[in-house]
Amino acid sequence: MRKPVIAGNWKMYKLLGEAVETALALKPLVANTNHCEVIIAPVFTALKMVCDRLEGSNIKVAAQDCAAEIKHGAFTGEVCADMIKDVGCSHIIIGHSERREFYGETDRTVNLKTKACLHYGLTAIVCIGEMLPDREVGNAEKVVKIQLLGALDGLTVSDMERIIIAYEPVWAIGTGKTAMPEQAQEMHSSIRQVLTETQGKNIAEAVRILYGGSVKPDNVKDLMNQPDIDGALVGGASLDAQIFAQIINYK
Ligand code: PGA
């Protein structure tokens, strides 16, 4: 059985005080939630304090990115995965489409960052997803497969235990256009098929595949009812504790 994961990606929103306030507001709302893992991903500057204030709760904290480098060094502006672990995070979101689109991330950098994350014992939430033109010409599955294989290149069986895949069709992110549950299921099933072919059936059956892109309280249930959708990566609707808690407690 795959335990669902509901993760909130706060992107570049919330000053420190706001991040702590939202995290603390969320805490009691999910205190009795055990049907899924709950993760929030604030900006770097809020990670330490949010981790401290959530200690002992059932909310885990993720960073939104990390350096591709494993060793500390002269890399101005970068944050190494062990520094993220050091402040109390357990997960890192890697290869979000906004990083690919605006900051030049490639399948290769996503692969290196995934390896850096795993090297330090953290769980990687690896994002993949096609752009609208890919889907329009019928290339969506092919594009997603290339991203998936690129991200996972060279990973071992034990590495795969700390991989969560987030399928986020770029045309659905922040647009209010969610993929139809059946449409998402089709892609999730295709992703699991690629995992079966490349990693074996046991791993493919165990890896959680999250859906992301305009997930809201009113569509989460239909998405979660799909057999290969194991959770959600939520952007906009995770910024408000009440709304995010409704998504988390979708059951
Ligand atoms: P959205 O963002 O829920 O606002 O569409 C999802 C994401 O970017 O992870």
mmCIF file of N, CA, C and O in Angstrom, residues 181-224:
data_model
loop_
_atom_site.group_PDB
_atom_site.id
_atom_site.type_symbol
_atom_site.label_atom_id
_atom_site.label_comp_id
_atom_site.label_asym_id
_atom_site.label_seq_id
_atom_site.Cartn_x
_atom_site.Cartn_y
_atom_site.Cartn_z
ATOM 1 N N PRO A 181 -9.375 13.995 -14.022
ATOM 2 C CA PRO A 181 -8.814 12.877 -13.256
ATOM 3 C C PRO A 181 -8.389 11.700 -14.142
ATOM 4 O O PRO A 181 -7.338 11.112 -13.941
ATOM 5 N N GLU A 182 -9.187 11.407 -15.169
ATOM 6 C CA GLU A 182 -8.867 10.265 -16.050
ATOM 7 C C GLU A 182 -7.621 10.550 -16.876
ATOM 8 O O GLU A 182 -6.820 9.671 -17.157
ATOM 9 N N GLN A 183 -7.488 11.837 -17.274
ATOM 10 C CA GLN A 183 -6.331 12.265 -18.072
ATOM 11 C C GLN A 183 -5.059 12.140 -17.218
ATOM 12 O O GLN A 183 -4.028 11.650 -17.676
ATOM 13 N N ALA A 184 -5.165 12.574 -15.973
ATOM 14 C CA ALA A 184 -4.028 12.476 -15.063
ATOM 15 C C ALA A 184 -3.702 11.010 -14.802
ATOM 16 O O ALA A 184 -2.539 10.601 -14.849
ATOM 17 N N GLN A 185 -4.739 10.222 -14.559
ATOM 18 C CA GLN A 185 -4.540 8.790 -14.293
ATOM 19 C C GLN A 185 -3.787 8.128 -15.445
ATOM 20 O O GLN A 185 -2.892 7.319 -15.235
ATOM 21 N N GLU A 186 -4.159 8.493 -16.662
ATOM 22 C CA GLU A 186 -3.522 7.906 -17.840
ATOM 23 C C GLU A 186 -2.005 8.150 -17.807
ATOM 24 O O GLU A 186 -1.206 7.257 -18.035
ATOM 25 N N MET A 187 -1.628 9.395 -17.459
ATOM 26 C CA MET A 187 -0.200 9.717 -17.406
ATOM 27 C C MET A 187 0.473 9.032 -16.213
ATOM 28 O O MET A 187 1.586 8.524 -16.323
ATOM 29 N N HIS A 188 -0.214 9.024 -15.086
ATOM 30 C CA HIS A 188 0.379 8.365 -13.911
ATOM 31 C C HIS A 188 0.620 6.882 -14.191
ATOM 32 O O HIS A 188 1.647 6.320 -13.809
ATOM 33 N N SER A 189 -0.317 6.271 -14.886
ATOM 34 C CA SER A 189 -0.179 4.855 -15.205
ATOM 35 C C SER A 189 0.985 4.658 -16.176
ATOM 36 O O SER A 189 1.759 3.698 -16.055
ATOM 37 N N SER A 190 1.136 5.593 -17.105
ATOM 38 C CA SER A 190 2.251 5.494 -18.048
ATOM 39 C C SER A 190 3.596 5.682 -17.329
ATOM 40 O O SER A 190 4.582 4.994 -17.618
ATOM 41 N N ILE A 191 3.625 6.579 -16.348
ATOM 42 C CA ILE A 191 4.847 6.787 -15.554
ATOM 43 C C ILE A 191 5.171 5.496 -14.776
ATOM 44 O O ILE A 191 6.317 5.037 -14.755
ATOM 45 N N ARG A 192 4.137 4.894 -14.205
ATOM 46 C CA ARG A 192 4.391 3.655 -13.447
ATOM 47 C C ARG A 192 4.861 2.530 -14.374
ATOM 48 O O ARG A 192 5.690 1.705 -14.006
ATOM 49 N N GLN A 193 4.353 2.548 -15.599
ATOM 50 C CA GLN A 193 4.786 1.556 -16.587
ATOM 51 C C GLN A 193 6.272 1.732 -16.913
ATOM 52 O O GLN A 193 7.028 0.761 -16.962
ATOM 53 N N VAL A 194 6.694 2.986 -17.081
ATOM 54 C CA VAL A 194 8.117 3.257 -17.355
ATOM 55 C C VAL A 194 8.951 2.803 -16.145
ATOM 56 O O VAL A 194 10.026 2.209 -16.311
ATOM 57 N N LEU A 195 8.452 3.048 -14.948
ATOM 58 C CA LEU A 195 9.176 2.611 -13.739
ATOM 59 C C LEU A 195 9.260 1.089 -13.687
ATOM 60 O O LEU A 195 10.284 0.529 -13.312
ATOM 61 N N THR A 196 8.196 0.419 -14.104
ATOM 62 C CA THR A 196 8.200 -1.051 -14.111
ATOM 63 C C THR A 196 9.282 -1.558 -15.068
ATOM 64 O O THR A 196 10.064 -2.440 -14.736
ATOM 65 N N GLU A 197 9.319 -0.942 -16.257
ATOM 66 C CA GLU A 197 10.281 -1.389 -17.273
ATOM 67 C C GLU A 197 11.722 -1.121 -16.858
ATOM 68 O O GLU A 197 12.620 -1.890 -17.166
ATOM 69 N N THR A 198 11.952 -0.011 -16.153
ATOM 70 C CA THR A 198 13.332 0.373 -15.874
ATOM 71 C C THR A 198 13.787 -0.005 -14.463
ATOM 72 O O THR A 198 14.979 -0.222 -14.244
ATOM 73 N N GLN A 199 12.872 -0.066 -13.522
ATOM 74 C CA GLN A 199 13.265 -0.295 -12.130
ATOM 75 C C GLN A 199 12.709 -1.603 -11.571
ATOM 76 O O GLN A 199 13.047 -1.986 -10.458
ATOM 77 N N GLY A 200 11.823 -2.221 -12.299
ATOM 78 C CA GLY A 200 11.218 -3.464 -11.805
ATOM 79 C C GLY A 200 9.874 -3.208 -11.147
ATOM 80 O O GLY A 200 9.578 -2.082 -10.732
ATOM 81 N N LYS A 201 9.095 -4.270 -11.069
ATOM 82 C CA LYS A 201 7.708 -4.155 -10.612
ATOM 83 C C LYS A 201 7.595 -3.704 -9.153
ATOM 84 O O LYS A 201 6.757 -2.866 -8.825
ATOM 85 N N ASN A 202 8.455 -4.262 -8.289
ATOM 86 C CA ASN A 202 8.335 -3.928 -6.867
ATOM 87 C C ASN A 202 8.528 -2.442 -6.616
ATOM 88 O O ASN A 202 7.770 -1.818 -5.872
ATOM 89 N N ILE A 203 9.564 -1.887 -7.238
ATOM 90 C CA ILE A 203 9.821 -0.457 -7.057
ATOM 91 C C ILE A 203 8.670 0.346 -7.656
ATOM 92 O O ILE A 203 8.140 1.272 -7.034
ATOM 93 N N ALA A 204 8.265 -0.035 -8.861
ATOM 94 C CA ALA A 204 7.207 0.717 -9.540
ATOM 95 C C ALA A 204 5.922 0.740 -8.710
ATOM 96 O O ALA A 204 5.217 1.750 -8.676
ATOM 97 N N GLU A 205 5.656 -0.359 -8.022
ATOM 98 C CA GLU A 205 4.438 -0.429 -7.210
ATOM 99 C C GLU A 205 4.563 0.391 -5.920
ATOM 100 O O GLU A 205 3.577 0.759 -5.299
ATOM 101 N N ALA A 206 5.803 0.634 -5.501
ATOM 102 C CA ALA A 206 6.009 1.319 -4.218
ATOM 103 C C ALA A 206 6.168 2.838 -4.349
ATOM 104 O O ALA A 206 5.874 3.584 -3.415
ATOM 105 N N VAL A 207 6.618 3.308 -5.509
ATOM 106 C CA VAL A 207 6.884 4.746 -5.668
ATOM 107 C C VAL A 207 5.578 5.541 -5.692
ATOM 108 O O VAL A 207 4.640 5.189 -6.417
ATOM 109 N N ARG A 208 5.535 6.602 -4.875
ATOM 110 C CA ARG A 208 4.360 7.469 -4.881
ATOM 111 C C ARG A 208 4.455 8.462 -6.045
ATOM 112 O O ARG A 208 5.498 9.086 -6.239
ATOM 113 N N ILE A 209 3.374 8.582 -6.780
ATOM 114 C CA ILE A 209 3.317 9.548 -7.891
ATOM 115 C C ILE A 209 2.226 10.562 -7.554
ATOM 116 O O ILE A 209 1.041 10.230 -7.486
ATOM 117 N N LEU A 210 2.643 11.809 -7.323
ATOM 118 C CA LEU A 210 1.702 12.873 -6.953
ATOM 119 C C LEU A 210 1.249 13.603 -8.214
ATOM 120 O O LEU A 210 1.991 13.695 -9.191
ATOM 121 N N TYR A 211 0.060 14.146 -8.154
ATOM 122 C CA TYR A 211 -0.413 15.015 -9.233
ATOM 123 C C TYR A 211 -0.302 16.468 -8.762
ATOM 124 O O TYR A 211 -0.587 16.765 -7.588
ATOM 125 N N GLY A 212 0.091 17.360 -9.641
ATOM 126 C CA GLY A 212 0.122 18.780 -9.308
ATOM 127 C C GLY A 212 -0.404 19.617 -10.453
ATOM 128 O O GLY A 212 -0.202 19.292 -11.631
ATOM 129 N N GLY A 213 -1.056 20.724 -10.116
ATOM 130 C CA GLY A 213 -1.606 21.616 -11.130
ATOM 131 C C GLY A 213 -3.041 21.946 -10.779
ATOM 132 O O GLY A 213 -3.953 21.169 -11.065
ATOM 133 N N SER A 214 -3.220 23.116 -10.101
ATOM 134 C CA SER A 214 -4.557 23.598 -9.737
ATOM 135 C C SER A 214 -5.373 22.600 -8.919
ATOM 136 O O SER A 214 -6.582 22.479 -9.107
ATOM 137 N N VAL A 215 -4.697 21.905 -7.998
ATOM 138 C CA VAL A 215 -5.441 21.041 -7.067
ATOM 139 C C VAL A 215 -6.130 21.944 -6.043
ATOM 140 O O VAL A 215 -5.529 22.885 -5.512
ATOM 141 N N LYS A 216 -7.409 21.664 -5.825
ATOM 142 C CA LYS A 216 -8.244 22.477 -4.932
ATOM 143 C C LYS A 216 -9.091 21.542 -4.067
ATOM 144 O O LYS A 216 -9.205 20.364 -4.368
ATOM 145 N N PRO A 217 -9.725 22.092 -3.004
ATOM 146 C CA PRO A 217 -10.576 21.226 -2.176
ATOM 147 C C PRO A 217 -11.653 20.507 -2.991
ATOM 148 O O PRO A 217 -12.010 19.382 -2.684
ATOM 149 N N ASP A 218 -12.154 21.150 -4.051
ATOM 150 C CA ASP A 218 -13.271 20.515 -4.756
ATOM 151 C C ASP A 218 -12.855 19.537 -5.865
ATOM 152 O O ASP A 218 -13.718 18.886 -6.462
ATOM 153 N N ASN A 219 -11.575 19.433 -6.156
ATOM 154 C CA ASN A 219 -11.219 18.419 -7.166
ATOM 155 C C ASN A 219 -10.280 17.341 -6.623
ATOM 156 O O ASN A 219 -9.974 16.372 -7.314
ATOM 157 N N VAL A 220 -9.835 17.521 -5.376
ATOM 158 C CA VAL A 220 -8.820 16.594 -4.858
ATOM 159 C C VAL A 220 -9.349 15.164 -4.730
ATOM 160 O O VAL A 220 -8.640 14.202 -5.030
ATOM 161 N N LYS A 221 -10.600 15.038 -4.347
ATOM 162 C CA LYS A 221 -11.139 13.707 -4.094
ATOM 163 C C LYS A 221 -11.191 12.856 -5.372
ATOM 164 O O LYS A 221 -10.780 11.698 -5.369
ATOM 165 N N ASP A 222 -11.670 13.468 -6.450
ATOM 166 C CA ASP A 222 -11.750 12.726 -7.714
ATOM 167 C C ASP A 222 -10.365 12.330 -8.198
ATOM 168 O O ASP A 222 -10.168 11.257 -8.766
ATOM 169 N N LEU A 223 -9.408 13.239 -7.974
ATOM 170 C CA LEU A 223 -8.030 12.908 -8.372
ATOM 171 C C LEU A 223 -7.524 11.743 -7.518
ATOM 172 O O LEU A 223 -6.960 10.775 -8.034
ATOM 173 N N MET A 224 -7.746 11.848 -6.215
ATOM 174 C CA MET A 224 -7.219 10.816 -5.306
ATOM 175 C C MET A 224 -7.908 9.464 -5.492
ATOM 176 O O MET A 224 -7.371 8.444 -5.068
#
